[in-house]
Coordinates of C-alpha atoms in Angstrom, one line a residue:
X1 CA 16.8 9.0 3.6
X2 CA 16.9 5.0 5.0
X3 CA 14.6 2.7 4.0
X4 CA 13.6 0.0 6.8
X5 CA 12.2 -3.3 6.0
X6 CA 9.5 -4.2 9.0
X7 CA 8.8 -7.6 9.9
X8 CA 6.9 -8.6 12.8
X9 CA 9.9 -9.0 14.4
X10 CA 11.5 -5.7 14.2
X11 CA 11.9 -2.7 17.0
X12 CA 8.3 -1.6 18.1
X13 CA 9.3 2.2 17.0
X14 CA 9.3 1.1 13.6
X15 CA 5.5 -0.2 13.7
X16 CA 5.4 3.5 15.6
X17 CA 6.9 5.3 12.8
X18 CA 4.4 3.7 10.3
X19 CA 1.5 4.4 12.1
X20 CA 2.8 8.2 12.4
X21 CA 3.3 8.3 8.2
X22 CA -0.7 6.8 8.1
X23 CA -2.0 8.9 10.5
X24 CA -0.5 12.4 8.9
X25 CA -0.9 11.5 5.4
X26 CA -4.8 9.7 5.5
X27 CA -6.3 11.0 9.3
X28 CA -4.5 15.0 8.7
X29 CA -4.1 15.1 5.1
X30 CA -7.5 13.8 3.7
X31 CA -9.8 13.8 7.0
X32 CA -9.9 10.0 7.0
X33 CA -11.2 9.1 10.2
X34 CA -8.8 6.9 12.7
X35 CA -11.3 4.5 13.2
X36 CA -12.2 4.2 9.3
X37 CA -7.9 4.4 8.8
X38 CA -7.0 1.3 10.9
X39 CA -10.3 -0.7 11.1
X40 CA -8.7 -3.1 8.5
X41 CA -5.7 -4.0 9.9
X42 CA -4.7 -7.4 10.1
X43 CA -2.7 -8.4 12.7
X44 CA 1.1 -8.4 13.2
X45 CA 1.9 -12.1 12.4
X46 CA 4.6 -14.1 10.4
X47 CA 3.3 -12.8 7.6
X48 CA 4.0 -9.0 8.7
X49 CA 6.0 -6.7 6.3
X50 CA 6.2 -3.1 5.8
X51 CA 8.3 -0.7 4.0
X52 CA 9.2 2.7 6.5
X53 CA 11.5 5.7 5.3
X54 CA 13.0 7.6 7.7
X55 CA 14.6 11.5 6.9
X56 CA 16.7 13.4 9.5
X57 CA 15.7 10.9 12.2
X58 CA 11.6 11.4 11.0
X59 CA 9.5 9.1 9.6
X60 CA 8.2 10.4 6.3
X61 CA 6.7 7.4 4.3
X62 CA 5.6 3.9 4.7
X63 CA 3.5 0.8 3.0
X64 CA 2.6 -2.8 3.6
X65 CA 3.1 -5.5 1.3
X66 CA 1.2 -8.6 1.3
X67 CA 1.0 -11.9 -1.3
X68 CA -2.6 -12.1 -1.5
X69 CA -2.4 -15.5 -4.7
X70 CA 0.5 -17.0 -5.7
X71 CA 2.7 -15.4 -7.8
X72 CA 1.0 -11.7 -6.9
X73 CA 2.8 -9.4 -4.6
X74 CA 0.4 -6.1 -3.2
X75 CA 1.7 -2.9 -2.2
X76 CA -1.1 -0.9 0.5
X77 CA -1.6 1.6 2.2
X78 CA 1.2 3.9 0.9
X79 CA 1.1 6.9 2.4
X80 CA 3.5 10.1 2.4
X81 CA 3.4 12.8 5.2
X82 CA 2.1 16.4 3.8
X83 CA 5.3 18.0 4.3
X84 CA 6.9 15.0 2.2
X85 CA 4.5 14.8 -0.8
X86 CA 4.9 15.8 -4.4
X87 CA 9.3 15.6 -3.7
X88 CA 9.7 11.9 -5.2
X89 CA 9.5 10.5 -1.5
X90 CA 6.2 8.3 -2.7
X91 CA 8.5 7.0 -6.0
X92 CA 11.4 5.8 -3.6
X93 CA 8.9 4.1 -1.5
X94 CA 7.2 2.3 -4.5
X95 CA 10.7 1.6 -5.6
X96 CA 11.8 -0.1 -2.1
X97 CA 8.6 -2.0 -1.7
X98 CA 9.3 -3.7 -5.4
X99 CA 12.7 -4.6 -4.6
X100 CA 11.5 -6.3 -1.2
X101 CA 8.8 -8.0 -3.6
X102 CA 11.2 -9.0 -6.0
X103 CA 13.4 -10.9 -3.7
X104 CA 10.0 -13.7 -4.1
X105 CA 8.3 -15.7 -6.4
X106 CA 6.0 -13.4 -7.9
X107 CA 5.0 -12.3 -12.0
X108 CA 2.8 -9.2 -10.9
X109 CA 2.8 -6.6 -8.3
X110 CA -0.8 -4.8 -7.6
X111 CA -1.6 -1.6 -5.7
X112 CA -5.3 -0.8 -4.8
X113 CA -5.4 2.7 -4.4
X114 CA -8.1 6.0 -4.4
X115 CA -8.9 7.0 -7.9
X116 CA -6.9 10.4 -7.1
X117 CA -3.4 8.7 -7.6
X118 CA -3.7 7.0 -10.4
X119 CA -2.0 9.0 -12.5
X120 CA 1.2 8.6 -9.7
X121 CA 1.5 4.6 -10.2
X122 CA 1.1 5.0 -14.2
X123 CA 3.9 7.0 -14.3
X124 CA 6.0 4.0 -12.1
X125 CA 4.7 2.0 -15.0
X126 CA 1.4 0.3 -13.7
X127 CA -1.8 0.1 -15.8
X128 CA -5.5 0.7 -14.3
X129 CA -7.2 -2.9 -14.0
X130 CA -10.6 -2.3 -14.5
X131 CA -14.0 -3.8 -13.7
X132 CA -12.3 -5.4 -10.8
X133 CA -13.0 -4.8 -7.1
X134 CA -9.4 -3.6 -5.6
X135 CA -10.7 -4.9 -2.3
X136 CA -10.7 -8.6 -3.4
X137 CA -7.2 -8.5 -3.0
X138 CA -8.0 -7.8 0.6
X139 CA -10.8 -9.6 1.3
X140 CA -9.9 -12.8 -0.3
X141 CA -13.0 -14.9 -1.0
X142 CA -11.6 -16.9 -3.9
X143 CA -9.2 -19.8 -4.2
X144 CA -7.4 -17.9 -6.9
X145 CA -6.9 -14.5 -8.6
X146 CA -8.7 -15.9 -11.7
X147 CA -12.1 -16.3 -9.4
X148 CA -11.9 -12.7 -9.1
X149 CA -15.5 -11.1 -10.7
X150 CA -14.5 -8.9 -13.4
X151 CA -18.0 -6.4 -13.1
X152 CA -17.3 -4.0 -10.9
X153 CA -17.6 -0.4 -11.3
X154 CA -16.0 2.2 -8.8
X155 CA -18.3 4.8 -7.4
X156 CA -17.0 7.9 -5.1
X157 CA -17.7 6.8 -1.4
X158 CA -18.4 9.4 1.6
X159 CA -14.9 10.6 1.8
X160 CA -14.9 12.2 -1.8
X161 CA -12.7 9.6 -3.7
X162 CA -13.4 5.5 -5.3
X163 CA -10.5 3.0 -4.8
X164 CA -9.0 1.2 -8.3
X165 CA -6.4 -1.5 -9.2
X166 CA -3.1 -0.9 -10.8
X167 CA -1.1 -3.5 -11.7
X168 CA 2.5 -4.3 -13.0
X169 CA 3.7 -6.9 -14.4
X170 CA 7.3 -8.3 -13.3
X171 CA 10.2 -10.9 -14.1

């Protein structure tokens, strides 16, 4: 299995290979629907990086990474295809995506994900953040992570699951 670091920069099949990952793992796998799946997508810009994995010439897994407040690197939408899950494929990810992080300034790494795999990032050594709102990662209104509201409370939405913060700290 490769890993391949995507910038905005790299070969468009790359991108292509990411958006297969998404589409099996969130559109097949959980009945997400497209237009719910990519609605937040930023564009490709300097900024751009991605973590793909590629087995036997397939793509299998992928994430983004962003640096939302100094100092805090953020792993997203991480997704494995079906016929990849529950083999280690989502640990190798998580593992590639912190040594990319790692290689900049940062003291914690946070993952908003659904409420369904939390137990998978606790065992890669993150701890559930609550009472705050994963998406203000993502939809930065603040000048700084301590700005963050600390009140939220996570309720199921219409796709069965509610989204929570993990977090891990690094040196």
């Amino acid at each position: 299995m490769e890993a391949f670091r995507v910038t905005k920069d790299s070969p468009k099949w790359l991108f292509e290979a990411y958006d297969y990952a998404r589409t099996d793992a969130f559109v097949f796998g959980q009945n997400i629907p497209i237009s719910v799946e990519y609605s937040h997508d930023e564009p490709i810009d300097d900024d751009y990086k991605a973590v793909v994995l590629i087995d036997d010439n397939k793509p299998v897994a992928g994430c983004k990474i962003t640096f939302p407040f100094d100092g805090v690197g953020k792993i997203g939408r991480v997704c494995v295809i079906r016929q990849y899950q529950k083999n280690g494929v989502g640990s190798k990810l998580i593992d590639e995506a912190e040594e990319w992080i790692h290689e900049f300034d940062v003291s914690k790494i946070v993952i908003n994900s659904q409420d369904r795999a939390q137990g998978f990032y606790e065992k890669l050594g993150y701890k559930l953040v609550p009472k705050v709102n994963p998406r203000a990662y993502e939809e930065i209104v603040v000048d700084s992570e301590d700005q963050i509201p600390k009140d939220y409370t996570p309720k199921k939405n219409d796709l069965g699951f509610s989204c929570v913060l993990v977090e891990k700290y690094v040196s």
